[in-house]
PDB file of C-alpha atoms in Angstrom:
ATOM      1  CA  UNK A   1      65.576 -57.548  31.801  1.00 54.00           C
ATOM      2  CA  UNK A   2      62.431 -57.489  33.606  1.00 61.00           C
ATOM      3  CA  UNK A   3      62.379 -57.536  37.681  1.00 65.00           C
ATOM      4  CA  UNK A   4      60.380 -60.138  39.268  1.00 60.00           C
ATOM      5  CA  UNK A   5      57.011 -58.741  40.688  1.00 59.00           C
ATOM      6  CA  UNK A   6      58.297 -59.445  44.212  1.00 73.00           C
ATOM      7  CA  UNK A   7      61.368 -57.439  44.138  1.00 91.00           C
ATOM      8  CA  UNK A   8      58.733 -54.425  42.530  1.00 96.00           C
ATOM      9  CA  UNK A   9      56.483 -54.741  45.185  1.00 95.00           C
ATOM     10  CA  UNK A  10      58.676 -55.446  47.639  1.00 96.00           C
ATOM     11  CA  UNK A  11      60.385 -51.926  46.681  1.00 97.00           C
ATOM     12  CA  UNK A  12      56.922 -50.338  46.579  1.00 97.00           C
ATOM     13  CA  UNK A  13      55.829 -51.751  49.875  1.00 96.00           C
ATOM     14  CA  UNK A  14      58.471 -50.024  51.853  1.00 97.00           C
ATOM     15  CA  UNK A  15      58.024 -46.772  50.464  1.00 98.00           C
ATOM     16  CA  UNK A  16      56.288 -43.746  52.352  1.00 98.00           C
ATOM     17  CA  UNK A  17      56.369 -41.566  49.137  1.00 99.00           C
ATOM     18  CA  UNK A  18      55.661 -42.670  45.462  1.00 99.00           C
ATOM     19  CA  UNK A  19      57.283 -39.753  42.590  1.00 99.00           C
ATOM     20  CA  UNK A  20      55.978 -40.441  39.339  1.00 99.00           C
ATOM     21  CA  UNK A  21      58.482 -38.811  36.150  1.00 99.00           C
ATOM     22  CA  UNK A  22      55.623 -37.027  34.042  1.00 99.00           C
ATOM     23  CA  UNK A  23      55.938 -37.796  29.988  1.00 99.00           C
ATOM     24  CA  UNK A  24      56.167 -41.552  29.811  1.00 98.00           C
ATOM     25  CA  UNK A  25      54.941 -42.996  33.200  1.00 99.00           C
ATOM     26  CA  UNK A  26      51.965 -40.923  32.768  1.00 99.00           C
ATOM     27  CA  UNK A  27      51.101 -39.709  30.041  1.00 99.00           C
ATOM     28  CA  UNK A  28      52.725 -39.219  26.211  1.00 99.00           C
ATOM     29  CA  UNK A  29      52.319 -35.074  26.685  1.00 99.00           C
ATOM     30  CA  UNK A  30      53.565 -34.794  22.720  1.00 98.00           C
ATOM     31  CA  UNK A  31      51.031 -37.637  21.316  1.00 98.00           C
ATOM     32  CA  UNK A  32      48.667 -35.036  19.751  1.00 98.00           C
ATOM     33  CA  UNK A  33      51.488 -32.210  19.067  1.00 98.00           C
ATOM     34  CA  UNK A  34      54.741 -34.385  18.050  1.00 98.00           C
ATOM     35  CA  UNK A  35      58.087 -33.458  19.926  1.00 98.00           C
ATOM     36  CA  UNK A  36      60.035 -32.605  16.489  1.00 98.00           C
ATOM     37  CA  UNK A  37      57.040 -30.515  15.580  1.00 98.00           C
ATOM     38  CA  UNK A  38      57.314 -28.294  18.586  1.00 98.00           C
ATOM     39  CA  UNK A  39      61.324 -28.272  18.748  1.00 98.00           C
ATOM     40  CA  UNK A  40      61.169 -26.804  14.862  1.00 98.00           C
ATOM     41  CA  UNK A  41      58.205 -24.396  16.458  1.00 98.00           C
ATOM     42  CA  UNK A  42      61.015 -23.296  18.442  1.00 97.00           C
ATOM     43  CA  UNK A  43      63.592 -22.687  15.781  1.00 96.00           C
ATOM     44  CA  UNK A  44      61.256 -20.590  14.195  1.00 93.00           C
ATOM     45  CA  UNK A  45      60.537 -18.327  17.263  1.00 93.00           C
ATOM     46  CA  UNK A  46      64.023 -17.925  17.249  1.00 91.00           C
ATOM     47  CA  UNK A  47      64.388 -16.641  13.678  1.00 90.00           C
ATOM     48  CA  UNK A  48      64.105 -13.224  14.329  1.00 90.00           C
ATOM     49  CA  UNK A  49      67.131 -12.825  16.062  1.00 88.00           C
ATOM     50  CA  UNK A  50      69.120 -14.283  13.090  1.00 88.00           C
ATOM     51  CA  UNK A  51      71.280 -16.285  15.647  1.00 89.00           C
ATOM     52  CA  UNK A  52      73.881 -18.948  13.957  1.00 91.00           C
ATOM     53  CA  UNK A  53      72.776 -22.090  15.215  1.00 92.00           C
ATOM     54  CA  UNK A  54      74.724 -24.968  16.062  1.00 93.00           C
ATOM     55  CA  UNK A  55      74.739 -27.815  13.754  1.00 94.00           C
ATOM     56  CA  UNK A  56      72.928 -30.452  15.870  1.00 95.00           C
ATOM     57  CA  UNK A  57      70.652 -27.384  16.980  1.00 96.00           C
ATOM     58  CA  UNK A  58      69.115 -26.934  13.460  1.00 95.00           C
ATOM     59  CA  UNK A  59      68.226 -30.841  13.473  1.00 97.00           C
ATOM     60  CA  UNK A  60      67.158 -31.632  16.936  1.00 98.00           C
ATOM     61  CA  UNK A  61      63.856 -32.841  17.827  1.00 98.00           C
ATOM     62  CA  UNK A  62      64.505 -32.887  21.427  1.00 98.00           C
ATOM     63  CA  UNK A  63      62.391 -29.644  22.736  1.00 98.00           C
ATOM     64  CA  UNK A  64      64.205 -29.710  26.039  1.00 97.00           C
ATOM     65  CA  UNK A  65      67.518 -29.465  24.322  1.00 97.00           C
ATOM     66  CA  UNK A  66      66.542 -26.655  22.576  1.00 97.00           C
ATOM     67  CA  UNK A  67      65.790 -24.703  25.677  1.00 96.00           C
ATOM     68  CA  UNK A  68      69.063 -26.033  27.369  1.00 96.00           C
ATOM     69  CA  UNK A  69      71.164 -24.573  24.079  1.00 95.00           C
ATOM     70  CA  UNK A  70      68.929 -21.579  24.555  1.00 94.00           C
ATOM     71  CA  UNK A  71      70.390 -20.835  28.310  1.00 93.00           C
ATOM     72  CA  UNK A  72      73.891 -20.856  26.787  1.00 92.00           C
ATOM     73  CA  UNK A  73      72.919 -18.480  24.601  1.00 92.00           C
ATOM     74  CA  UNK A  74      72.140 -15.318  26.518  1.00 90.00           C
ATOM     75  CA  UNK A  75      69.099 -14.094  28.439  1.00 91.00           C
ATOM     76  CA  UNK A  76      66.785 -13.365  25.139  1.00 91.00           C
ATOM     77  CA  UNK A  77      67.300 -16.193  23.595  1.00 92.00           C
ATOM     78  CA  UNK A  78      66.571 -18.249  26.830  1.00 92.00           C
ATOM     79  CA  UNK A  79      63.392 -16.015  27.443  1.00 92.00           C
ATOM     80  CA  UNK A  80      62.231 -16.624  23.720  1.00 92.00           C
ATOM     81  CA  UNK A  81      62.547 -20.668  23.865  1.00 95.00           C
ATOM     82  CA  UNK A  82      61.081 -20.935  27.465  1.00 95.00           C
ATOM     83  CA  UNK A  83      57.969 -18.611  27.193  1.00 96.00           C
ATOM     84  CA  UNK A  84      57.548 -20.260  23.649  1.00 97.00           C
ATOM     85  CA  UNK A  85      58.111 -24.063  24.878  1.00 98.00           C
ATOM     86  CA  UNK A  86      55.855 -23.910  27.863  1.00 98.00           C
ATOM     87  CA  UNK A  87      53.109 -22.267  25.258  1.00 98.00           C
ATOM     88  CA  UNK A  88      53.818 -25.552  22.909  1.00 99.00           C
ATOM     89  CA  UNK A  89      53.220 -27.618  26.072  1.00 99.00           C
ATOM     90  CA  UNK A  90      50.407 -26.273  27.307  1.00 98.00           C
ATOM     91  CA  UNK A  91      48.641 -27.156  23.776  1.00 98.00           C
ATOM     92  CA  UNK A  92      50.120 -30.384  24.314  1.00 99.00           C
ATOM     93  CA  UNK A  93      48.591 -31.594  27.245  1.00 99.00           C
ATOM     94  CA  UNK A  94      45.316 -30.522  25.870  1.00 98.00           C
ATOM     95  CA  UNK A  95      45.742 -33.893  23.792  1.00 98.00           C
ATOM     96  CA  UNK A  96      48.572 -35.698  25.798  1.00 99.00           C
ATOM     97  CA  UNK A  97      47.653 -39.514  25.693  1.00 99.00           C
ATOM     98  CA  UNK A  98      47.782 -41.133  29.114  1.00 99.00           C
ATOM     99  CA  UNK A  99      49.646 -43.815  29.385  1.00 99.00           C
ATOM    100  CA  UNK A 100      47.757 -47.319  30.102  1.00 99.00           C
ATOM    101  CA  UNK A 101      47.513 -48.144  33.262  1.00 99.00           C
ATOM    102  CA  UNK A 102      48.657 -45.042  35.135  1.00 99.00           C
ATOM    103  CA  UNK A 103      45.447 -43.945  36.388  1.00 99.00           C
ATOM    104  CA  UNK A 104      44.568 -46.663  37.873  1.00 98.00           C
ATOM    105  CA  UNK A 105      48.259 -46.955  39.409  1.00 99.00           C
ATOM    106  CA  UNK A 106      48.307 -43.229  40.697  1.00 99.00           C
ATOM    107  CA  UNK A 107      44.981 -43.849  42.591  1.00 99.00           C
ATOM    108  CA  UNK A 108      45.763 -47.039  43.751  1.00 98.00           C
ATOM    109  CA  UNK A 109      48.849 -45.767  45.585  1.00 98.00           C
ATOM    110  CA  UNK A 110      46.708 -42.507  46.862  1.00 98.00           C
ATOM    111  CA  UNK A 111      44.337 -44.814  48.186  1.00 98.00           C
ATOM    112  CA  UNK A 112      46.839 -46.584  49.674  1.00 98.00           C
ATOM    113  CA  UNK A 113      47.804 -44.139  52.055  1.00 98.00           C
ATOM    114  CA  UNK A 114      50.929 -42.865  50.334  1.00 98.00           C
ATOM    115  CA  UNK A 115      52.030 -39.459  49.437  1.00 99.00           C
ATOM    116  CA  UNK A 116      52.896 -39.230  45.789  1.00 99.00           C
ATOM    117  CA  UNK A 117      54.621 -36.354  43.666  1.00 99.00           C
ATOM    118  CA  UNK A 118      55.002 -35.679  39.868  1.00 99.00           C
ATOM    119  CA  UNK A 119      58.272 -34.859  39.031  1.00 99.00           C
ATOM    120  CA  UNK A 120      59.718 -33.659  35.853  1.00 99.00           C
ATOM    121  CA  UNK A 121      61.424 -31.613  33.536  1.00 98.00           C
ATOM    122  CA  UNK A 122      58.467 -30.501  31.549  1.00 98.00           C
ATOM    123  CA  UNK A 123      56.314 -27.403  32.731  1.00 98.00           C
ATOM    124  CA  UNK A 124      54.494 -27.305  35.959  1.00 98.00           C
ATOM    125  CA  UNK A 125      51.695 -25.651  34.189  1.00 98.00           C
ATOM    126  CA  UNK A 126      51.207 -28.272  31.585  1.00 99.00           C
ATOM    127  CA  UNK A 127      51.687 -31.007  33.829  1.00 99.00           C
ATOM    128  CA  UNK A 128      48.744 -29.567  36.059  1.00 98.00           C
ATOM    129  CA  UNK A 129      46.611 -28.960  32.517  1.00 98.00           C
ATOM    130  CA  UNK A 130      46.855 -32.864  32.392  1.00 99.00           C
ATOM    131  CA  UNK A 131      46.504 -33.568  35.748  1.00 99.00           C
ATOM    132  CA  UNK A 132      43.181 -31.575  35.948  1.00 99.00           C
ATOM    133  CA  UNK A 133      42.189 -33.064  32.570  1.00 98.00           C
ATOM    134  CA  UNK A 134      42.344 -36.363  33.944  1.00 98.00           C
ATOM    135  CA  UNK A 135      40.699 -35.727  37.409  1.00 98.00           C
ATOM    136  CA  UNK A 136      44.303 -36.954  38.878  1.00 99.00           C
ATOM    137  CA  UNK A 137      45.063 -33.508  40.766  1.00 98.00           C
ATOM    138  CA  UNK A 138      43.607 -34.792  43.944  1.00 98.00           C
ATOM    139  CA  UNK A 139      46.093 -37.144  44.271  1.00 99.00           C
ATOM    140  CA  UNK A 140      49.097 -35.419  44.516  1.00 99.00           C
ATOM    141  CA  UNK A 141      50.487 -33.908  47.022  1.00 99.00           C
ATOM    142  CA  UNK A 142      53.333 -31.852  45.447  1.00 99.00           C
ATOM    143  CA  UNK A 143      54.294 -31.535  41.846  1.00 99.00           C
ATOM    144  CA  UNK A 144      57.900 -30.371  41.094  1.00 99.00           C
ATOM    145  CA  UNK A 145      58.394 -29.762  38.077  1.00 99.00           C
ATOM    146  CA  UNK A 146      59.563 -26.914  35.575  1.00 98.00           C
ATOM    147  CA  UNK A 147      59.180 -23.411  36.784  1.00 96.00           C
ATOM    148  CA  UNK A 148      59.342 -20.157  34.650  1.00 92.00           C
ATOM    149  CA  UNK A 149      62.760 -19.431  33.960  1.00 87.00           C
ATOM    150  CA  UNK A 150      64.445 -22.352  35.792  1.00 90.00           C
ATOM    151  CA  UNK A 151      67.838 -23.118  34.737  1.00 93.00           C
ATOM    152  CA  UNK A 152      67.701 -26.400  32.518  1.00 95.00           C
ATOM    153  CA  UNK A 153      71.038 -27.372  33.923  1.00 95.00           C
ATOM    154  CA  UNK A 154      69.000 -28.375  37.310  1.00 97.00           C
ATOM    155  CA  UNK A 155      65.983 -30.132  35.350  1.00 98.00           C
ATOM    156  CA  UNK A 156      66.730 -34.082  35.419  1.00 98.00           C
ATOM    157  CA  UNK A 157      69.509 -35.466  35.503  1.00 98.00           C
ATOM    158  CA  UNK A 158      70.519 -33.138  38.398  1.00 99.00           C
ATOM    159  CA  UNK A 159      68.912 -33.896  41.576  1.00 99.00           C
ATOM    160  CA  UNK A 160      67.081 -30.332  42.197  1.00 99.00           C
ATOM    161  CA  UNK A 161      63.591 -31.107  41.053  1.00 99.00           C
ATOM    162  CA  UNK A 162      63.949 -34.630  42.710  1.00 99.00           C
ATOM    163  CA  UNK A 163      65.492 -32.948  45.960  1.00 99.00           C
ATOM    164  CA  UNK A 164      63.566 -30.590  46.031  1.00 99.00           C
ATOM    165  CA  UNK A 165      60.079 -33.301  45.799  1.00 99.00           C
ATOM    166  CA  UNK A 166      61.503 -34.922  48.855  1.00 99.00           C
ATOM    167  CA  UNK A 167      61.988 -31.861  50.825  1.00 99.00           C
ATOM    168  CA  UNK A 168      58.766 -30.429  50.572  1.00 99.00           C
ATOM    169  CA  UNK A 169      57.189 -33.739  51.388  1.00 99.00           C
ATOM    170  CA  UNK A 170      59.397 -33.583  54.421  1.00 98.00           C
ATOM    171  CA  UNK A 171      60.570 -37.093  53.770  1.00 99.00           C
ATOM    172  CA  UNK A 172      63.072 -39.191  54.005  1.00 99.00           C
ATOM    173  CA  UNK A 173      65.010 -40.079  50.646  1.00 99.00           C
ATOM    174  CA  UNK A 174      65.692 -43.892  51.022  1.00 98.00           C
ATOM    175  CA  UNK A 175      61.758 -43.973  51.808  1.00 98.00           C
ATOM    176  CA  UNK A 176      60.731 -42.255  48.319  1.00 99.00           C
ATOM    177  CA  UNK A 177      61.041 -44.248  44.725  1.00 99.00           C
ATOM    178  CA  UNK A 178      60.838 -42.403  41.314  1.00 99.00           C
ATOM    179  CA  UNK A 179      59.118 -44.290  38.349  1.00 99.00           C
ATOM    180  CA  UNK A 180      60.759 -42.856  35.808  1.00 99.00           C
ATOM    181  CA  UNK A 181      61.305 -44.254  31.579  1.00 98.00           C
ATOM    182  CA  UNK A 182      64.454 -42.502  30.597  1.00 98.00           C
ATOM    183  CA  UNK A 183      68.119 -42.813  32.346  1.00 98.00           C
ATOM    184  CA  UNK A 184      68.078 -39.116  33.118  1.00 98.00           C
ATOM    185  CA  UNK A 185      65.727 -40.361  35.435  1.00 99.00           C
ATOM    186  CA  UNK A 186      67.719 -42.733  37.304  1.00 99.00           C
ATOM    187  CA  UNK A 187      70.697 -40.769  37.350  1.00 99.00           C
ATOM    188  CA  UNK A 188      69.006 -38.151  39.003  1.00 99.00           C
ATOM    189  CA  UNK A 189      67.679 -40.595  41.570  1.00 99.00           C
ATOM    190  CA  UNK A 190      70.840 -42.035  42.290  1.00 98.00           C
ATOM    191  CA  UNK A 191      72.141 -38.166  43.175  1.00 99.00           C
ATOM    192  CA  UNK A 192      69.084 -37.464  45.335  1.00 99.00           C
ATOM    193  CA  UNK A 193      69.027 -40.537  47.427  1.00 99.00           C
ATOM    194  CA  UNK A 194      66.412 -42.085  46.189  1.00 99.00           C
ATOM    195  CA  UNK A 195      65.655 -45.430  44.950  1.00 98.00           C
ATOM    196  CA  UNK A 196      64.028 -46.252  41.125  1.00 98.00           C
ATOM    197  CA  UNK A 197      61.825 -48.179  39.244  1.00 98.00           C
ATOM    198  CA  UNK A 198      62.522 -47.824  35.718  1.00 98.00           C
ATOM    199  CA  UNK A 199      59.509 -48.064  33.311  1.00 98.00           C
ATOM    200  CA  UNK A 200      60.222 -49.638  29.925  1.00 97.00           C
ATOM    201  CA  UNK A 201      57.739 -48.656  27.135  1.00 96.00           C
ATOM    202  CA  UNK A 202      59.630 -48.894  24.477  1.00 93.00           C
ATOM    203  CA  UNK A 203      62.115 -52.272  22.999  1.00 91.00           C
ATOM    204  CA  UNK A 204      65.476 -52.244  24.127  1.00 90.00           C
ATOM    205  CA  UNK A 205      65.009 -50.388  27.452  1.00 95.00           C
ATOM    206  CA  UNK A 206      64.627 -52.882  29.651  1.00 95.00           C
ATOM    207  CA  UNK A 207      68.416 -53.054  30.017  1.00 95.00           C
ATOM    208  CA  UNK A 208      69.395 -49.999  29.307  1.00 96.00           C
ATOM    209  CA  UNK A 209      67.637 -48.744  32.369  1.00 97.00           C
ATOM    210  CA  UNK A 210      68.754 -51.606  34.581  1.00 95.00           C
ATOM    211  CA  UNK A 211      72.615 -50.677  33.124  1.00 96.00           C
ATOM    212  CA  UNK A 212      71.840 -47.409  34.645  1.00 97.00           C
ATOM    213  CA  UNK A 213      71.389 -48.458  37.801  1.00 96.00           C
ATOM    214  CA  UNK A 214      67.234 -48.628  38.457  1.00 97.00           C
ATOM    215  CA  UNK A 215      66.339 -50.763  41.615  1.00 96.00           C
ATOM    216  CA  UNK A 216      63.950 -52.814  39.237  1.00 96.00           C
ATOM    217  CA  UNK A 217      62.423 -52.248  36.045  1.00 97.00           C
ATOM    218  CA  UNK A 218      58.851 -52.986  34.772  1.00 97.00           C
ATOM    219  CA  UNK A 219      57.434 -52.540  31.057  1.00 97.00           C
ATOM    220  CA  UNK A 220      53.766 -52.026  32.025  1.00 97.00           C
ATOM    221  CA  UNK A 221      52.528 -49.022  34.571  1.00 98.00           C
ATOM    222  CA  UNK A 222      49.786 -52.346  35.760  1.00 97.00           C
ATOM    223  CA  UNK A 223      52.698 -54.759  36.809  1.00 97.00           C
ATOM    224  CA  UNK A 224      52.639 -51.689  39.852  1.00 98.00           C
ATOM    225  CA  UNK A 225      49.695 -53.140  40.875  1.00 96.00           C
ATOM    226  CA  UNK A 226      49.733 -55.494  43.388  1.00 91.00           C
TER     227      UNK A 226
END
């Protein structure tokens, strides 16, 4: 399902602070340097330390999973994945595609008067690459994303990086939405408060991000737009 363009902008319209998820809603940050590429990068940083990986390890393609099995398995390991993933995402966002529409959506709201955040479970140092890349840094006020070191458990769907948007806005959570494509997104909204506008970009998640519980869901970044 699709929400009507009232109920979007009627969601919009009585929010102080706009937070904006950061690979989907704004850009694609593997378009240029695929996600499976830089998740098998990873396995092969690892290699020296002749670890036995878990099954569904050795095939993922999820980078961030990789660095989440990497916490559970002891401080080198973690230190290996995370200095090596936010390396492989720093190339990244060197050729990260932006996402139609966004631009023109992130300086709309700016313009607008509102106060908006990036928030997201990919590095804050390769989400500011982009953001300077695109001459979109000027319009954020805050961007809470991954630090060095942080514990994956409180990337999204825990409500740290979320909470943590809304605190140093000083704002109040039932004032702030999060555009956000993937569920972990509205889960983590739901924790922190906040309410959601799922963006659909690919077939089939329409629903599953209503299911989850998104205030209203759009499948173009323009239908923000008023």
């Amino acid at each position: 399902m699709t929400s009507r363009t009232s109920d979007v902008q009627k969601i919009l319209s009585e929010a102080t602070h706009i937070f904006f998820d950061f690979d989907g809603p704004i850009c694609d940050i593997f378009a240029g340097l695929p996600a499976p590429t830089v998740a098998a990068t990873l396995r092969d940083y690892l290699a020296p330390l002749r670890l036995d990986l878990p099954g569904s390890i050795t095939t993922e393609t999820d980078p961030l999973e990789i660095l989440r099995y990497a916490a559970s398995a002891g401080p080198l390991v973690a230190a290996t994945v995370e200095a090596g993933l936010r390396g492989l995402e720093l190339q990244a966002a060197l050729s990260a595609a932006p996402t139609p529409d966004a631009a023109e959506a992130i300086r709309h709201f700016h313009a607008s008067g509102r106060r908006l955040a990036i928030v997201s479970n990919n590095s804050d140092a390769a989400v500011k690459v982009y953001t300077d890349r695109c001459a979109l840094s000027g319009c954020f006020d805050l961007i809470s994303a991954r630090a060095v070191f942080q514990d994956p458990a409180l990337l999204k769907p825990h409500p740290h990086l979320i909470t943590q948007a809304v605190d140093g806005l000083d704002a109040a959570p039932a004032r702030c939405v999060l555009i956000g494509d993937s569920i972990t997104d509205i889960q983590g909204a739901q924790k922190a408060g906040v309410r959601s506008i799922g963006y659909a970009n690919k077939p089939g998640k329409q629903d599953a991000l209503a299911a989850a519980g998104a205030d209203a869901v759009v499948t173009a970044m323009a239908q923000l737009i008023p």
